[in-house]
PDB file of C-alpha atoms in Angstrom:
ATOM      1  CA  MET A 278      -8.570 -45.538  -0.256  1.00  0.00           C
ATOM      2  CA  GLU A 279      -5.943 -47.097  -2.542  1.00  0.00           C
ATOM      3  CA  LYS A 280      -5.746 -43.991  -4.748  1.00  0.00           C
ATOM      4  CA  SER A 281      -6.915 -41.392  -2.235  1.00  0.00           C
ATOM      5  CA  TRP A 282      -4.053 -41.845   0.238  1.00  0.00           C
ATOM      6  CA  PRO A 283      -2.093 -38.815  -1.129  1.00  0.00           C
ATOM      7  CA  MET A 284      -4.961 -36.579  -0.002  1.00  0.00           C
ATOM      8  CA  TRP A 285      -4.769 -37.847   3.567  1.00  0.00           C
ATOM      9  CA  LEU A 286      -0.984 -37.745   3.442  1.00  0.00           C
ATOM     10  CA  GLY A 287      -1.209 -34.038   2.614  1.00  0.00           C
ATOM     11  CA  LEU A 288      -3.381 -33.459   5.679  1.00  0.00           C
ATOM     12  CA  VAL A 289      -1.096 -35.485   7.951  1.00  0.00           C
ATOM     13  CA  LEU A 290       2.031 -33.734   6.673  1.00  0.00           C
ATOM     14  CA  GLY A 291       0.401 -30.327   7.074  1.00  0.00           C
ATOM     15  CA  LEU A 292      -0.599 -31.084  10.652  1.00  0.00           C
ATOM     16  CA  GLY A 293       2.876 -32.494  11.241  1.00  0.00           C
ATOM     17  CA  ALA A 294       4.356 -29.195  10.066  1.00  0.00           C
ATOM     18  CA  ILE A 295       2.213 -27.362  12.616  1.00  0.00           C
ATOM     19  CA  GLY A 296       3.286 -29.819  15.304  1.00  0.00           C
ATOM     20  CA  ALA A 297       6.957 -29.344  14.443  1.00  0.00           C
ATOM     21  CA  GLY A 298       6.632 -25.586  14.708  1.00  0.00           C
ATOM     22  CA  LEU A 299       4.912 -25.812  18.072  1.00  0.00           C
ATOM     23  CA  ALA A 300       7.373 -28.388  19.400  1.00  0.00           C
ATOM     24  CA  PHE A 301      10.710 -26.855  18.469  1.00  0.00           C
ATOM     25  CA  TRP A 302      10.292 -23.116  19.020  1.00  0.00           C
ATOM     26  CA  PRO A 303      10.019 -21.350  22.386  1.00  0.00           C
ATOM     27  CA  THR A 304       7.381 -18.621  21.960  1.00  0.00           C
ATOM     28  CA  PRO A 305       3.939 -18.624  20.304  1.00  0.00           C
ATOM     29  CA  GLU A 306       4.967 -16.117  17.628  1.00  0.00           C
ATOM     30  CA  LEU A 307       8.086 -18.099  16.693  1.00  0.00           C
ATOM     31  CA  GLN A 308       6.100 -21.335  16.805  1.00  0.00           C
ATOM     32  CA  TRP A 309       3.445 -20.165  14.370  1.00  0.00           C
ATOM     33  CA  SER A 310       5.975 -18.396  12.181  1.00  0.00           C
ATOM     34  CA  ALA A 311       7.823 -21.710  11.845  1.00  0.00           C
ATOM     35  CA  ALA A 312       4.542 -23.573  11.316  1.00  0.00           C
ATOM     36  CA  THR A 313       3.731 -21.200   8.447  1.00  0.00           C
ATOM     37  CA  ARG A 314       7.088 -21.843   6.788  1.00  0.00           C
ATOM     38  CA  TYR A 315       7.023 -25.603   7.348  1.00  0.00           C
ATOM     39  CA  SER A 316       3.483 -26.056   6.033  1.00  0.00           C
ATOM     40  CA  ALA A 317       4.334 -24.093   2.864  1.00  0.00           C
ATOM     41  CA  ARG A 318       7.386 -26.295   2.295  1.00  0.00           C
ATOM     42  CA  ILE A 319       5.278 -29.413   2.774  1.00  0.00           C
ATOM     43  CA  GLY A 320       2.731 -28.288   0.189  1.00  0.00           C
ATOM     44  CA  PHE A 321       5.216 -27.290  -2.515  1.00  0.00           C
ATOM     45  CA  PRO A 322       6.248 -30.840  -3.593  1.00  0.00           C
ATOM     46  CA  LEU A 323       2.581 -31.860  -3.792  1.00  0.00           C
ATOM     47  CA  LEU A 324       1.821 -28.890  -6.033  1.00  0.00           C
ATOM     48  CA  ILE A 325       4.826 -29.613  -8.258  1.00  0.00           C
ATOM     49  CA  LEU A 326       3.802 -33.264  -8.632  1.00  0.00           C
ATOM     50  CA  THR A 327       0.284 -32.205  -9.592  1.00  0.00           C
ATOM     51  CA  TYR A 328       1.646 -29.593 -11.994  1.00  0.00           C
ATOM     52  CA  SER A 329       4.091 -32.025 -13.624  1.00  0.00           C
ATOM     53  CA  ALA A 330       2.094 -35.272 -13.716  1.00  0.00           C
ATOM     54  CA  ARG A 331       0.663 -34.964 -17.225  1.00  0.00           C
ATOM     55  CA  PRO A 332       3.809 -33.637 -18.975  1.00  0.00           C
ATOM     56  CA  LEU A 333       5.960 -36.265 -17.249  1.00  0.00           C
ATOM     57  CA  PHE A 334       3.775 -39.002 -18.674  1.00  0.00           C
ATOM     58  CA  ASP A 335       3.475 -37.384 -22.104  1.00  0.00           C
ATOM     59  CA  LEU A 336       7.261 -37.108 -22.370  1.00  0.00           C
ATOM     60  CA  THR A 337       8.284 -40.483 -20.901  1.00  0.00           C
ATOM     61  CA  HIS A 338       5.269 -42.856 -21.096  1.00  0.00           C
ATOM     62  CA  SER A 339       6.918 -44.665 -18.182  1.00  0.00           C
ATOM     63  CA  ASP A 340       5.128 -46.790 -15.595  1.00  0.00           C
ATOM     64  CA  TRP A 341       6.146 -44.509 -12.724  1.00  0.00           C
ATOM     65  CA  ALA A 342       4.844 -41.440 -14.571  1.00  0.00           C
ATOM     66  CA  ARG A 343       1.608 -43.320 -15.314  1.00  0.00           C
ATOM     67  CA  SER A 344       1.287 -44.082 -11.591  1.00  0.00           C
ATOM     68  CA  ILE A 345       1.719 -40.404 -10.675  1.00  0.00           C
ATOM     69  CA  LEU A 346      -0.791 -39.341 -13.332  1.00  0.00           C
ATOM     70  CA  ALA A 347      -3.349 -41.868 -12.069  1.00  0.00           C
ATOM     71  CA  ARG A 348      -3.125 -40.247  -8.627  1.00  0.00           C
ATOM     72  CA  ARG A 349      -2.869 -36.641  -9.804  1.00  0.00           C
ATOM     73  CA  LYS A 350      -6.321 -35.685  -8.551  1.00  0.00           C
ATOM     74  CA  TRP A 351      -5.582 -37.063  -5.095  1.00  0.00           C
ATOM     75  CA  ILE A 352      -2.140 -35.472  -4.974  1.00  0.00           C
ATOM     76  CA  GLY A 353      -3.803 -32.168  -5.833  1.00  0.00           C
ATOM     77  CA  LEU A 354      -6.357 -32.692  -3.077  1.00  0.00           C
ATOM     78  CA  GLY A 355      -3.454 -33.506  -0.756  1.00  0.00           C
ATOM     79  CA  PHE A 356      -2.018 -30.106  -1.612  1.00  0.00           C
ATOM     80  CA  ALA A 357      -5.412 -28.528  -0.880  1.00  0.00           C
ATOM     81  CA  MET A 358      -5.428 -30.237   2.521  1.00  0.00           C
ATOM     82  CA  SER A 359      -1.886 -29.207   3.447  1.00  0.00           C
ATOM     83  CA  HIS A 360      -2.406 -25.669   2.185  1.00  0.00           C
ATOM     84  CA  SER A 361      -5.596 -25.356   4.222  1.00  0.00           C
ATOM     85  CA  VAL A 362      -3.475 -26.125   7.271  1.00  0.00           C
ATOM     86  CA  HIS A 363      -1.020 -23.497   5.999  1.00  0.00           C
ATOM     87  CA  LEU A 364      -3.872 -20.966   5.894  1.00  0.00           C
ATOM     88  CA  VAL A 365      -4.727 -21.708   9.526  1.00  0.00           C
ATOM     89  CA  ALA A 366      -1.077 -21.103  10.441  1.00  0.00           C
ATOM     90  CA  ILE A 367      -1.012 -17.787   8.558  1.00  0.00           C
ATOM     91  CA  VAL A 368      -4.217 -16.506  10.168  1.00  0.00           C
ATOM     92  CA  THR A 369      -3.027 -17.568  13.627  1.00  0.00           C
ATOM     93  CA  LEU A 370       0.330 -15.827  13.141  1.00  0.00           C
ATOM     94  CA  PHE A 371      -1.265 -12.546  12.074  1.00  0.00           C
ATOM     95  CA  ARG A 372      -3.679 -12.685  15.007  1.00  0.00           C
ATOM     96  CA  LEU A 373      -0.802 -13.244  17.420  1.00  0.00           C
ATOM     97  CA  ARG A 374       1.036 -10.260  15.975  1.00  0.00           C
ATOM     98  CA  GLY A 375      -2.082  -8.107  15.943  1.00  0.00           C
ATOM     99  CA  GLU A 376      -1.409  -7.294  12.303  1.00  0.00           C
ATOM    100  CA  VAL A 377      -3.460  -7.215   9.127  1.00  0.00           C
ATOM    101  CA  PRO A 378      -1.874  -8.475   5.881  1.00  0.00           C
ATOM    102  CA  GLU A 379      -1.147  -5.937   3.159  1.00  0.00           C
ATOM    103  CA  THR A 380      -3.880  -5.437   0.586  1.00  0.00           C
ATOM    104  CA  VAL A 381      -1.806  -7.013  -2.193  1.00  0.00           C
ATOM    105  CA  THR A 382      -1.269 -10.088  -0.009  1.00  0.00           C
ATOM    106  CA  ILE A 383      -4.976 -10.395   0.756  1.00  0.00           C
ATOM    107  CA  ILE A 384      -5.949 -10.040  -2.905  1.00  0.00           C
ATOM    108  CA  GLY A 385      -3.179 -12.202  -4.387  1.00  0.00           C
ATOM    109  CA  GLY A 386      -3.260 -14.868  -1.697  1.00  0.00           C
ATOM    110  CA  GLY A 387      -7.022 -14.774  -1.383  1.00  0.00           C
ATOM    111  CA  PHE A 388      -7.457 -15.350  -5.111  1.00  0.00           C
ATOM    112  CA  ALA A 389      -5.076 -18.316  -4.868  1.00  0.00           C
ATOM    113  CA  TYR A 390      -7.263 -19.897  -2.193  1.00  0.00           C
ATOM    114  CA  VAL A 391     -10.452 -19.181  -4.157  1.00  0.00           C
ATOM    115  CA  LEU A 392      -8.964 -21.023  -7.129  1.00  0.00           C
ATOM    116  CA  LEU A 393      -7.606 -23.804  -4.919  1.00  0.00           C
ATOM    117  CA  TYR A 394     -10.981 -24.534  -3.350  1.00  0.00           C
ATOM    118  CA  ALA A 395     -12.803 -24.142  -6.673  1.00  0.00           C
ATOM    119  CA  MET A 396     -10.526 -26.796  -8.161  1.00  0.00           C
ATOM    120  CA  ALA A 397     -10.874 -29.054  -5.126  1.00  0.00           C
ATOM    121  CA  LEU A 398     -14.672 -28.845  -5.178  1.00  0.00           C
ATOM    122  CA  THR A 399     -14.823 -29.553  -8.921  1.00  0.00           C
ATOM    123  CA  SER A 400     -12.364 -32.466  -8.926  1.00  0.00           C
ATOM    124  CA  ASN A 401     -15.059 -34.976  -9.845  1.00  0.00           C
ATOM    125  CA  ARG A 402     -16.745 -36.278 -12.980  1.00  0.00           C
ATOM    126  CA  ARG A 403     -20.096 -34.616 -12.266  1.00  0.00           C
ATOM    127  CA  ALA A 404     -18.514 -31.156 -12.037  1.00  0.00           C
ATOM    128  CA  MET A 405     -16.472 -31.836 -15.162  1.00  0.00           C
ATOM    129  CA  GLN A 406     -19.621 -32.662 -17.134  1.00  0.00           C
ATOM    130  CA  ALA A 407     -21.555 -29.710 -15.701  1.00  0.00           C
ATOM    131  CA  LEU A 408     -18.844 -27.128 -16.420  1.00  0.00           C
ATOM    132  CA  GLY A 409     -17.876 -28.463 -19.836  1.00  0.00           C
ATOM    133  CA  ARG A 410     -14.996 -26.537 -21.387  1.00  0.00           C
ATOM    134  CA  TRP A 411     -14.941 -24.169 -18.395  1.00  0.00           C
ATOM    135  CA  TRP A 412     -13.728 -27.028 -16.189  1.00  0.00           C
ATOM    136  CA  LYS A 413     -10.441 -27.246 -18.071  1.00  0.00           C
ATOM    137  CA  ARG A 414     -10.099 -23.462 -18.130  1.00  0.00           C
ATOM    138  CA  LEU A 415     -10.640 -23.237 -14.370  1.00  0.00           C
ATOM    139  CA  HIS A 416      -8.109 -25.939 -13.578  1.00  0.00           C
ATOM    140  CA  LEU A 417      -5.566 -24.594 -16.058  1.00  0.00           C
ATOM    141  CA  LEU A 418      -5.828 -21.088 -14.599  1.00  0.00           C
ATOM    142  CA  GLY A 419      -5.744 -22.415 -11.048  1.00  0.00           C
ATOM    143  CA  ILE A 420      -2.707 -24.665 -11.362  1.00  0.00           C
ATOM    144  CA  HIS A 421      -0.696 -21.996 -13.197  1.00  0.00           C
ATOM    145  CA  TYR A 422      -1.653 -19.303 -10.703  1.00  0.00           C
ATOM    146  CA  LEU A 423      -0.670 -21.472  -7.740  1.00  0.00           C
ATOM    147  CA  TRP A 424       2.612 -22.265  -9.490  1.00  0.00           C
ATOM    148  CA  PHE A 425       3.168 -18.521  -9.974  1.00  0.00           C
ATOM    149  CA  ILE A 426       2.509 -17.764  -6.292  1.00  0.00           C
ATOM    150  CA  PHE A 427       5.186 -20.235  -5.201  1.00  0.00           C
ATOM    151  CA  ALA A 428       7.626 -19.204  -7.953  1.00  0.00           C
ATOM    152  CA  GLN A 429       7.481 -15.512  -7.084  1.00  0.00           C
ATOM    153  CA  SER A 430       7.732 -16.331  -3.375  1.00  0.00           C
ATOM    154  CA  TYR A 431      10.924 -18.317  -3.926  1.00  0.00           C
ATOM    155  CA  LEU A 432      12.259 -15.597  -6.230  1.00  0.00           C
ATOM    156  CA  GLY A 433      11.812 -13.076  -3.422  1.00  0.00           C
ATOM    157  CA  ARG A 434      13.706 -15.279  -0.998  1.00  0.00           C
ATOM    158  CA  ILE A 435      16.761 -15.240  -3.250  1.00  0.00           C
ATOM    159  CA  PHE A 436      17.174 -11.551  -2.410  1.00  0.00           C
ATOM    160  CA  ARG A 437      16.478 -11.942   1.321  1.00  0.00           C
ATOM    161  CA  GLU A 438      19.382 -12.544   3.670  1.00  0.00           C
ATOM    162  CA  GLY A 439      19.393 -16.052   5.126  1.00  0.00           C
ATOM    163  CA  THR A 440      16.964 -17.564   2.613  1.00  0.00           C
ATOM    164  CA  GLU A 441      19.007 -17.282  -0.581  1.00  0.00           C
ATOM    165  CA  PHE A 442      19.669 -21.019  -0.950  1.00  0.00           C
ATOM    166  CA  GLU A 443      16.077 -22.037  -0.229  1.00  0.00           C
ATOM    167  CA  GLY A 444      14.853 -19.458  -2.717  1.00  0.00           C
ATOM    168  CA  ALA A 445      17.239 -20.630  -5.431  1.00  0.00           C
ATOM    169  CA  MET A 446      16.307 -24.285  -4.920  1.00  0.00           C
ATOM    170  CA  GLY A 447      12.571 -23.636  -4.886  1.00  0.00           C
ATOM    171  CA  LEU A 448      12.687 -21.396  -7.945  1.00  0.00           C
ATOM    172  CA  THR A 449      14.834 -23.919  -9.829  1.00  0.00           C
ATOM    173  CA  ILE A 450      12.312 -26.688  -9.125  1.00  0.00           C
ATOM    174  CA  ALA A 451       9.396 -24.450 -10.136  1.00  0.00           C
ATOM    175  CA  LEU A 452      11.092 -23.433 -13.389  1.00  0.00           C
ATOM    176  CA  ALA A 453      12.031 -27.043 -14.150  1.00  0.00           C
ATOM    177  CA  ALA A 454       8.376 -28.040 -13.755  1.00  0.00           C
ATOM    178  CA  ALA A 455       7.342 -25.214 -16.082  1.00  0.00           C
ATOM    179  CA  GLY A 456       9.988 -26.390 -18.537  1.00  0.00           C
ATOM    180  CA  LEU A 457       8.491 -29.878 -18.491  1.00  0.00           C
ATOM    181  CA  ARG A 458       5.062 -28.498 -19.328  1.00  0.00           C
ATOM    182  CA  ALA A 459       6.509 -26.378 -22.133  1.00  0.00           C
ATOM    183  CA  ALA A 460       8.426 -29.343 -23.579  1.00  0.00           C
ATOM    184  CA  ALA A 461       5.325 -31.547 -23.476  1.00  0.00           C
ATOM    185  CA  TRP A 462       3.264 -28.817 -25.158  1.00  0.00           C
ATOM    186  CA  VAL A 463       5.838 -28.395 -27.957  1.00  0.00           C
ATOM    187  CA  ARG A 464       6.020 -32.159 -28.476  1.00  0.00           C
ATOM    188  CA  LYS A 465       2.243 -32.470 -28.676  1.00  0.00           C
ATOM    189  CA  ARG A 466       2.031 -29.576 -31.138  1.00  0.00           C
ATOM    190  CA  ASN A 467       4.731 -31.110 -33.350  1.00  0.00           C
ATOM    191  CA  LEU A 468       2.992 -34.493 -33.323  1.00  0.00           C
ATOM    192  CA  ARG A 469      -0.245 -32.786 -34.325  1.00  0.00           C
ATOM    193  CA  LYS A 470       1.498 -31.065 -37.238  1.00  0.00           C
ATOM    194  CA  VAL A 471       2.963 -34.373 -38.413  1.00  0.00           C
ATOM    195  CA  ALA A 472      -0.455 -36.030 -38.208  1.00  0.00           C
ATOM    196  CA  VAL A 473      -2.062 -33.239 -40.240  1.00  0.00           C
ATOM    197  CA  ALA A 474       0.729 -33.319 -42.843  1.00  0.00           C
ATOM    198  CA  SER A 475       0.432 -37.063 -43.317  1.00  0.00           C
TER     199      SER A 475
END
C-alpha cells in the first residue's frame, strides 16, 4: 500500500470529478459534460508525471525525482483508474445526448484506451519477462500516444472561444514534458558516445 497509493488516489480523484460535476451543475447533460471535463483534467497531471518520471531522474538524480520514479508504475495505474472514470463520463454524456461519437473519435480514442489497458495489464514483472523487448515497445508507444491525445486536445482548445487559456497551459505543460524526454535522450546519447570514445 505504501507505493500503490497513487493508483487509489487516481480512482478517488476521478470519482471526485464525477461528484463535482453532478453537484454543481443543474441538468444531467451539463452535469455529465462537466464531469467529462473535470475527469480529463484530473488525469492529465498523472499522465505527465508518468511521462516525465524517468527523464526527470536522469537529468537531476535528485531524491524527489527518485521518489517519483519509484512510484511511476502506480502513478500510471492511477491515471488508468481516473481515465476509466473519464470513459464512463464520456459514454454517459453521449447516451444522454442520444449521439454517437464521430468515427475518428471512436478510432483515435478507442486505440488510446486499448493501449492504456494493455499497459495497465502488463505493468508487472511476469508480463515484462513474457513479452521481452515487446514490453518496452508497447509501453513506449502507449505513453507517447496518450501524450499525443492530450497535446492535440489542448492545441484544439487554443482555437476555441472560452478555452484559449486552458489550451495554452495544457499544451505548454505537454510540450515541456516532451522537452524533458528529448533532453534526457540527448544526454544519454552523448554519455554513450563519450564512453565509446574512451
